[in-house]
PDB file of C-alpha atoms in Angstrom:
ATOM      1  CA  MET A  94      -0.003   0.017   0.003  1.00  0.00           C
ATOM      2  CA  LYS A  95       1.048   3.611  -0.420  1.00  0.00           C
ATOM      3  CA  VAL A  96       0.606   6.516   1.997  1.00  0.00           C
ATOM      4  CA  GLN A  97       1.416  10.159   1.592  1.00  0.00           C
ATOM      5  CA  VAL A  98       3.634  11.632   4.291  1.00  0.00           C
ATOM      6  CA  LEU A  99       3.592  15.375   4.970  1.00  0.00           C
ATOM      7  CA  PHE A 100       6.456  17.212   6.654  1.00  0.00           C
ATOM      8  CA  PHE A 101       6.190  20.632   8.238  1.00  0.00           C
ATOM      9  CA  ALA A 102       8.529  23.182   9.827  1.00  0.00           C
ATOM     10  CA  ARG A 103      11.591  21.552  11.382  1.00  0.00           C
ATOM     11  CA  LEU A 104      10.807  18.190   9.843  1.00  0.00           C
ATOM     12  CA  LYS A 105      10.426  19.707   6.415  1.00  0.00           C
ATOM     13  CA  GLU A 106      13.942  21.114   6.841  1.00  0.00           C
ATOM     14  CA  ILE A 107      15.314  17.797   8.112  1.00  0.00           C
ATOM     15  CA  PHE A 108      13.871  15.835   5.170  1.00  0.00           C
ATOM     16  CA  GLY A 109      14.346  18.532   2.620  1.00  0.00           C
ATOM     17  CA  GLU A 110      10.843  18.094   1.203  1.00  0.00           C
ATOM     18  CA  SER A 111       7.302  18.822   2.238  1.00  0.00           C
ATOM     19  CA  SER A 112       5.783  15.498   1.223  1.00  0.00           C
ATOM     20  CA  ARG A 113       6.519  12.099  -0.203  1.00  0.00           C
ATOM     21  CA  TRP A 114       4.713   8.847  -1.023  1.00  0.00           C
ATOM     22  CA  MET A 115       5.907   5.811   0.808  1.00  0.00           C
ATOM     23  CA  SER A 116       5.215   2.110   0.108  1.00  0.00           C
ATOM     24  CA  LEU A 117       4.462   0.019   3.184  1.00  0.00           C
ATOM     25  CA  ARG A 118       3.379  -3.512   3.920  1.00  0.00           C
ATOM     26  CA  GLU A 119      -0.352  -3.963   4.584  1.00  0.00           C
ATOM     27  CA  GLY A 120      -1.121  -3.419   8.259  1.00  0.00           C
ATOM     28  CA  ALA A 121       1.873  -1.217   8.960  1.00  0.00           C
ATOM     29  CA  SER A 122       1.592   1.252  11.801  1.00  0.00           C
ATOM     30  CA  ILE A 123       2.771   4.863  12.037  1.00  0.00           C
ATOM     31  CA  HIS A 124       5.636   3.687  14.316  1.00  0.00           C
ATOM     32  CA  GLU A 125       6.748   1.312  11.571  1.00  0.00           C
ATOM     33  CA  LEU A 126       6.785   4.080   8.986  1.00  0.00           C
ATOM     34  CA  VAL A 127       8.726   6.360  11.323  1.00  0.00           C
ATOM     35  CA  GLY A 128      11.158   3.484  11.891  1.00  0.00           C
ATOM     36  CA  LEU A 129      11.780   3.361   8.125  1.00  0.00           C
ATOM     37  CA  LEU A 130      12.465   7.113   8.062  1.00  0.00           C
ATOM     38  CA  ARG A 131      14.870   6.810  10.999  1.00  0.00           C
ATOM     39  CA  HIS A 132      16.606   3.932   9.292  1.00  0.00           C
ATOM     40  CA  GLU A 133      16.887   5.924   6.082  1.00  0.00           C
ATOM     41  CA  SER A 134      19.272   8.383   7.588  1.00  0.00           C
ATOM     42  CA  GLU A 135      20.903   8.047  10.954  1.00  0.00           C
ATOM     43  CA  GLU A 136      21.849  11.692  11.208  1.00  0.00           C
ATOM     44  CA  LEU A 137      18.272  12.898  11.023  1.00  0.00           C
ATOM     45  CA  GLY A 138      18.220  12.998  14.806  1.00  0.00           C
ATOM     46  CA  LEU A 139      14.554  11.990  14.893  1.00  0.00           C
ATOM     47  CA  ASP A 140      15.065  10.297  18.276  1.00  0.00           C
ATOM     48  CA  GLN A 141      15.453  13.729  19.874  1.00  0.00           C
ATOM     49  CA  VAL A 142      12.328  15.084  18.276  1.00  0.00           C
ATOM     50  CA  PRO A 143       8.964  14.273  19.918  1.00  0.00           C
ATOM     51  CA  LEU A 144       6.562  13.601  17.116  1.00  0.00           C
ATOM     52  CA  VAL A 145       2.850  14.308  16.824  1.00  0.00           C
ATOM     53  CA  TYR A 146       0.787  12.502  14.208  1.00  0.00           C
ATOM     54  CA  ALA A 147      -2.324  13.188  12.227  1.00  0.00           C
ATOM     55  CA  VAL A 148      -3.947  10.898   9.692  1.00  0.00           C
ATOM     56  CA  ASN A 149      -6.295  12.510   7.218  1.00  0.00           C
ATOM     57  CA  GLU A 150      -6.233  15.649   9.390  1.00  0.00           C
ATOM     58  CA  ASP A 151      -7.138  13.979  12.694  1.00  0.00           C
ATOM     59  CA  PHE A 152      -4.656  13.622  15.527  1.00  0.00           C
ATOM     60  CA  THR A 153      -3.773  10.054  16.250  1.00  0.00           C
ATOM     61  CA  GLU A 154      -1.378   7.733  18.078  1.00  0.00           C
ATOM     62  CA  GLY A 155       1.756   6.049  16.765  1.00  0.00           C
ATOM     63  CA  GLU A 156       0.121   2.666  17.091  1.00  0.00           C
ATOM     64  CA  ARG A 157      -2.441   3.591  14.459  1.00  0.00           C
ATOM     65  CA  ILE A 158      -2.567   1.138  11.541  1.00  0.00           C
ATOM     66  CA  LEU A 159      -2.251   2.960   8.243  1.00  0.00           C
ATOM     67  CA  ARG A 160      -4.419   2.291   5.195  1.00  0.00           C
ATOM     68  CA  ASP A 161      -3.790   2.637   1.513  1.00  0.00           C
ATOM     69  CA  GLN A 162      -3.939   6.295   0.360  1.00  0.00           C
ATOM     70  CA  ASP A 163      -3.882   7.679   3.910  1.00  0.00           C
ATOM     71  CA  THR A 164      -2.273  11.088   4.370  1.00  0.00           C
ATOM     72  CA  LEU A 165      -0.008  11.038   7.450  1.00  0.00           C
ATOM     73  CA  ALA A 166       1.247  14.356   8.793  1.00  0.00           C
ATOM     74  CA  LEU A 167       4.434  14.039  10.742  1.00  0.00           C
ATOM     75  CA  MET A 168       4.676  16.985  13.058  1.00  0.00           C
ATOM     76  CA  THR A 169       6.622  18.434  15.927  1.00  0.00           C
ATOM     77  CA  PRO A 170       4.624  19.799  18.911  1.00  0.00           C
ATOM     78  CA  MET A 171       2.350  22.681  18.006  1.00  0.00           C
ATOM     79  CA  ALA A 172       3.823  26.148  18.487  1.00  0.00           C
ATOM     80  CA  GLY A 173       1.220  28.594  17.232  1.00  0.00           C
ATOM     81  CA  GLY A 174       0.001  31.735  18.951  1.00  0.00           C
TER      82      GLY A 174
ATOM     83  CA  MET B  41     -10.627  31.551   6.448  1.00  0.00           C
ATOM     84  CA  ARG B  42      -9.053  32.155   9.834  1.00  0.00           C
ATOM     85  CA  ILE B  43      -5.478  31.725   8.693  1.00  0.00           C
ATOM     86  CA  THR B  44      -3.992  34.564   6.750  1.00  0.00           C
ATOM     87  CA  GLN B  45      -0.745  35.617   5.086  1.00  0.00           C
ATOM     88  CA  GLU B  46      -1.821  39.227   5.255  1.00  0.00           C
ATOM     89  CA  PRO B  47      -1.055  41.449   8.270  1.00  0.00           C
ATOM     90  CA  ILE B  48      -3.880  41.363  10.837  1.00  0.00           C
ATOM     91  CA  ARG B  49      -5.208  44.897  10.906  1.00  0.00           C
ATOM     92  CA  LEU B  50      -6.553  45.203  14.432  1.00  0.00           C
ATOM     93  CA  ASP B  51      -8.839  48.150  13.588  1.00  0.00           C
ATOM     94  CA  ASP B  52     -10.450  46.010  10.912  1.00  0.00           C
ATOM     95  CA  PHE B  53     -10.539  42.941  13.060  1.00  0.00           C
ATOM     96  CA  PHE B  54     -12.338  44.761  15.901  1.00  0.00           C
ATOM     97  CA  SER B  55     -14.518  46.891  13.645  1.00  0.00           C
ATOM     98  CA  LYS B  56     -17.370  44.453  13.466  1.00  0.00           C
ATOM     99  CA  GLY B  57     -19.936  45.571  15.988  1.00  0.00           C
ATOM    100  CA  ALA B  58     -21.362  43.135  18.523  1.00  0.00           C
ATOM    101  CA  ASP B  59     -24.939  42.061  18.603  1.00  0.00           C
ATOM    102  CA  PRO B  60     -27.131  44.511  20.634  1.00  0.00           C
ATOM    103  CA  SER B  61     -27.695  41.685  23.169  1.00  0.00           C
ATOM    104  CA  CYS B  62     -23.964  41.643  23.996  1.00  0.00           C
ATOM    105  CA  GLY B  63     -22.618  43.595  26.937  1.00  0.00           C
ATOM    106  CA  ALA B  64     -19.035  42.380  26.624  1.00  0.00           C
ATOM    107  CA  THR B  65     -16.222  41.813  24.179  1.00  0.00           C
ATOM    108  CA  ALA B  66     -13.106  40.100  25.493  1.00  0.00           C
ATOM    109  CA  SER B  67     -10.119  40.091  23.237  1.00  0.00           C
ATOM    110  CA  PHE B  68      -6.633  38.730  23.034  1.00  0.00           C
ATOM    111  CA  VAL B  69      -3.888  39.736  20.635  1.00  0.00           C
ATOM    112  CA  GLY B  70      -0.623  37.746  20.475  1.00  0.00           C
ATOM    113  CA  LEU B  71       2.285  39.932  19.368  1.00  0.00           C
ATOM    114  CA  VAL B  72       5.753  39.191  18.090  1.00  0.00           C
ATOM    115  CA  ARG B  73       8.181  40.124  20.861  1.00  0.00           C
ATOM    116  CA  ASN B  74      11.834  40.937  20.519  1.00  0.00           C
ATOM    117  CA  HIS B  75      13.294  38.374  22.905  1.00  0.00           C
ATOM    118  CA  ASP B  76      12.976  34.766  24.048  1.00  0.00           C
ATOM    119  CA  HIS B  77      14.942  33.083  26.806  1.00  0.00           C
ATOM    120  CA  GLY B  78      17.270  36.076  26.969  1.00  0.00           C
ATOM    121  CA  ARG B  79      18.036  36.030  23.251  1.00  0.00           C
ATOM    122  CA  ARG B  80      17.244  38.873  20.948  1.00  0.00           C
ATOM    123  CA  VAL B  81      14.666  37.940  18.294  1.00  0.00           C
ATOM    124  CA  LEU B  82      14.514  39.850  14.991  1.00  0.00           C
ATOM    125  CA  LYS B  83      11.465  38.224  13.361  1.00  0.00           C
ATOM    126  CA  LEU B  84       9.212  35.223  13.685  1.00  0.00           C
ATOM    127  CA  HIS B  85       8.421  32.952  10.775  1.00  0.00           C
ATOM    128  CA  TYR B  86       5.128  31.033  11.031  1.00  0.00           C
ATOM    129  CA  GLU B  87       4.201  27.974   9.054  1.00  0.00           C
ATOM    130  CA  CYS B  88       1.096  25.729   9.227  1.00  0.00           C
ATOM    131  CA  TYR B  89      -0.653  22.697   7.980  1.00  0.00           C
ATOM    132  CA  ARG B  90      -3.304  24.844   6.462  1.00  0.00           C
ATOM    133  CA  SER B  91      -6.290  22.626   5.833  1.00  0.00           C
ATOM    134  CA  MET B  92      -5.964  20.953   9.246  1.00  0.00           C
ATOM    135  CA  ALA B  93      -5.264  24.234  11.014  1.00  0.00           C
ATOM    136  CA  GLU B  94      -8.493  25.750   9.572  1.00  0.00           C
ATOM    137  CA  LYS B  95     -10.398  22.651  10.619  1.00  0.00           C
ATOM    138  CA  MET B  96      -8.993  22.749  14.155  1.00  0.00           C
ATOM    139  CA  LEU B  97      -9.759  26.465  14.515  1.00  0.00           C
ATOM    140  CA  GLU B  98     -13.306  25.780  13.459  1.00  0.00           C
ATOM    141  CA  GLN B  99     -13.580  23.004  16.070  1.00  0.00           C
ATOM    142  CA  ILE B 100     -12.157  25.240  18.826  1.00  0.00           C
ATOM    143  CA  VAL B 101     -14.667  27.989  18.017  1.00  0.00           C
ATOM    144  CA  ALA B 102     -17.475  25.467  18.059  1.00  0.00           C
ATOM    145  CA  LYS B 103     -16.290  24.063  21.388  1.00  0.00           C
ATOM    146  CA  ALA B 104     -16.115  27.555  22.931  1.00  0.00           C
ATOM    147  CA  LYS B 105     -19.685  28.238  21.785  1.00  0.00           C
ATOM    148  CA  GLU B 106     -20.863  24.948  23.179  1.00  0.00           C
ATOM    149  CA  ARG B 107     -19.186  25.468  26.554  1.00  0.00           C
ATOM    150  CA  TRP B 108     -20.103  29.107  27.187  1.00  0.00           C
ATOM    151  CA  PRO B 109     -23.142  31.174  26.199  1.00  0.00           C
ATOM    152  CA  VAL B 110     -21.185  33.411  23.864  1.00  0.00           C
ATOM    153  CA  ASP B 111     -22.548  35.098  20.785  1.00  0.00           C
ATOM    154  CA  GLU B 112     -19.586  35.365  18.464  1.00  0.00           C
ATOM    155  CA  VAL B 113     -16.016  34.080  18.471  1.00  0.00           C
ATOM    156  CA  LEU B 114     -13.674  35.693  15.975  1.00  0.00           C
ATOM    157  CA  VAL B 115     -10.208  34.271  15.392  1.00  0.00           C
ATOM    158  CA  ARG B 116      -7.449  35.114  12.934  1.00  0.00           C
ATOM    159  CA  HIS B 117      -3.956  33.650  12.869  1.00  0.00           C
ATOM    160  CA  ARG B 118      -1.182  35.034  10.703  1.00  0.00           C
ATOM    161  CA  ILE B 119       1.450  32.966   8.947  1.00  0.00           C
ATOM    162  CA  GLY B 120       4.581  33.943   7.045  1.00  0.00           C
ATOM    163  CA  THR B 121       7.355  36.222   8.319  1.00  0.00           C
ATOM    164  CA  LEU B 122       6.333  38.702  10.989  1.00  0.00           C
ATOM    165  CA  GLU B 123       8.149  41.741  12.308  1.00  0.00           C
ATOM    166  CA  ILE B 124       8.471  42.662  15.981  1.00  0.00           C
ATOM    167  CA  GLY B 125       5.221  44.150  17.291  1.00  0.00           C
ATOM    168  CA  GLU B 126       3.005  42.634  14.623  1.00  0.00           C
ATOM    169  CA  ALA B 127      -0.031  40.654  15.579  1.00  0.00           C
ATOM    170  CA  ALA B 128       0.338  36.906  15.134  1.00  0.00           C
ATOM    171  CA  VAL B 129      -3.069  35.991  16.504  1.00  0.00           C
ATOM    172  CA  ALA B 130      -6.247  37.925  17.316  1.00  0.00           C
ATOM    173  CA  ILE B 131      -9.317  36.710  19.154  1.00  0.00           C
ATOM    174  CA  ALA B 132     -12.565  38.479  20.026  1.00  0.00           C
ATOM    175  CA  VAL B 133     -15.415  36.984  21.951  1.00  0.00           C
ATOM    176  CA  ASN B 134     -18.788  38.728  22.299  1.00  0.00           C
ATOM    177  CA  SER B 135     -21.317  37.737  24.982  1.00  0.00           C
ATOM    178  CA  SER B 136     -24.026  39.127  27.194  1.00  0.00           C
ATOM    179  CA  HIS B 137     -21.778  39.228  30.249  1.00  0.00           C
ATOM    180  CA  ARG B 138     -18.048  39.555  30.782  1.00  0.00           C
ATOM    181  CA  ALA B 139     -17.298  36.325  32.702  1.00  0.00           C
ATOM    182  CA  GLU B 140     -18.044  33.981  29.778  1.00  0.00           C
ATOM    183  CA  ALA B 141     -16.368  36.333  27.294  1.00  0.00           C
ATOM    184  CA  PHE B 142     -13.104  36.222  29.280  1.00  0.00           C
ATOM    185  CA  GLN B 143     -13.284  32.476  29.838  1.00  0.00           C
ATOM    186  CA  ALA B 144     -14.006  31.616  26.242  1.00  0.00           C
ATOM    187  CA  CYS B 145     -11.290  33.960  24.962  1.00  0.00           C
ATOM    188  CA  ARG B 146      -8.740  32.324  27.270  1.00  0.00           C
ATOM    189  CA  PHE B 147      -9.878  28.905  26.221  1.00  0.00           C
ATOM    190  CA  VAL B 148      -9.472  29.747  22.496  1.00  0.00           C
ATOM    191  CA  ILE B 149      -5.887  30.961  22.789  1.00  0.00           C
ATOM    192  CA  GLU B 150      -4.830  28.042  25.025  1.00  0.00           C
ATOM    193  CA  GLU B 151      -6.394  25.532  22.599  1.00  0.00           C
ATOM    194  CA  ILE B 152      -4.754  27.226  19.604  1.00  0.00           C
ATOM    195  CA  LYS B 153      -1.370  26.793  21.243  1.00  0.00           C
ATOM    196  CA  LYS B 154      -2.037  23.155  22.086  1.00  0.00           C
ATOM    197  CA  SER B 155      -3.830  21.755  19.068  1.00  0.00           C
ATOM    198  CA  VAL B 156      -3.599  23.853  15.918  1.00  0.00           C
ATOM    199  CA  PRO B 157      -0.824  22.747  13.599  1.00  0.00           C
ATOM    200  CA  ILE B 158       1.141  25.997  13.404  1.00  0.00           C
ATOM    201  CA  TRP B 159       4.845  26.349  14.079  1.00  0.00           C
ATOM    202  CA  LYS B 160       7.090  29.307  14.496  1.00  0.00           C
ATOM    203  CA  LYS B 161      10.761  29.867  13.895  1.00  0.00           C
ATOM    204  CA  GLU B 162      12.709  32.575  15.694  1.00  0.00           C
ATOM    205  CA  LEU B 163      15.100  34.468  13.473  1.00  0.00           C
ATOM    206  CA  PHE B 164      18.085  35.939  15.273  1.00  0.00           C
ATOM    207  CA  GLU B 165      20.426  38.843  14.674  1.00  0.00           C
ATOM    208  CA  ASP B 166      23.314  36.627  13.508  1.00  0.00           C
ATOM    209  CA  GLY B 167      21.159  35.265  10.637  1.00  0.00           C
ATOM    210  CA  THR B 168      20.439  31.928  12.336  1.00  0.00           C
ATOM    211  CA  GLY B 169      17.021  30.614  13.195  1.00  0.00           C
ATOM    212  CA  GLU B 170      15.469  28.093  15.538  1.00  0.00           C
ATOM    213  CA  TRP B 171      12.056  26.423  15.512  1.00  0.00           C
ATOM    214  CA  VAL B 172      10.253  27.069  18.807  1.00  0.00           C
ATOM    215  CA  PHE B 173       9.873  23.847  20.724  1.00  0.00           C
ATOM    216  CA  CYS B 174       6.962  23.500  23.158  1.00  0.00           C
ATOM    217  CA  PRO B 175       7.487  20.192  25.044  1.00  0.00           C
ATOM    218  CA  GLU B 176       4.204  20.751  26.887  1.00  0.00           C
ATOM    219  CA  HIS B 177       2.391  20.325  23.556  1.00  0.00           C
ATOM    220  CA  ALA B 178       3.989  16.973  22.783  1.00  0.00           C
ATOM    221  CA  GLU B 179       0.824  15.260  23.932  1.00  0.00           C
ATOM    222  CA  VAL B 180      -2.228  16.468  22.081  1.00  0.00           C
ATOM    223  CA  SER B 181      -5.711  15.483  23.140  1.00  0.00           C
ATOM    224  CA  LEU B 182      -7.131  13.173  20.493  1.00  0.00           C
TER     225      LEU B 182
END
């Protein structure tokens, strides 16, 4: 299956792009996807960044199982206002 | 649309009169200040997840209206690069009495900080910048 991953702010700078499509095994969770991103580049320093997730614009937990064509937003804690 | 690239003109924002049944308007304006943790800040750059940010703002306004007997809740949040002293966020709440106007206004700004996908980067005098990190917002209510 394929999911679209969105990056914002600091994460957009870390990954050098604002979105990408990723292929995952059926039944993969957000944690699994984040694991792939961590694996992709050790120097990303993602371990030091607390992540907040939204799937199709709703906040969710890392255990959430992704579905084909989901849009996953990978975010750092909100800092508006 | 509650998110805007354009400067928030406060005279415009507050120009809309309240309903004649309202005896109170409580407002909050968040400004760009020139320092943070002892460091001089030149500008703030705001970025957002626009569609979700609009949706969350709508939900926050709806929640405020559900929780308090308020007439109108106006919210605007700026994105892009802001100069010192510019308004980053403006909120106005109209209601019959002041207590609920103050409470709802406070609620709206606190919720914006917690659960609207907006981020800001502080730009410093030496040309460097740093994304503002709010560890207290690492857990969002689902």
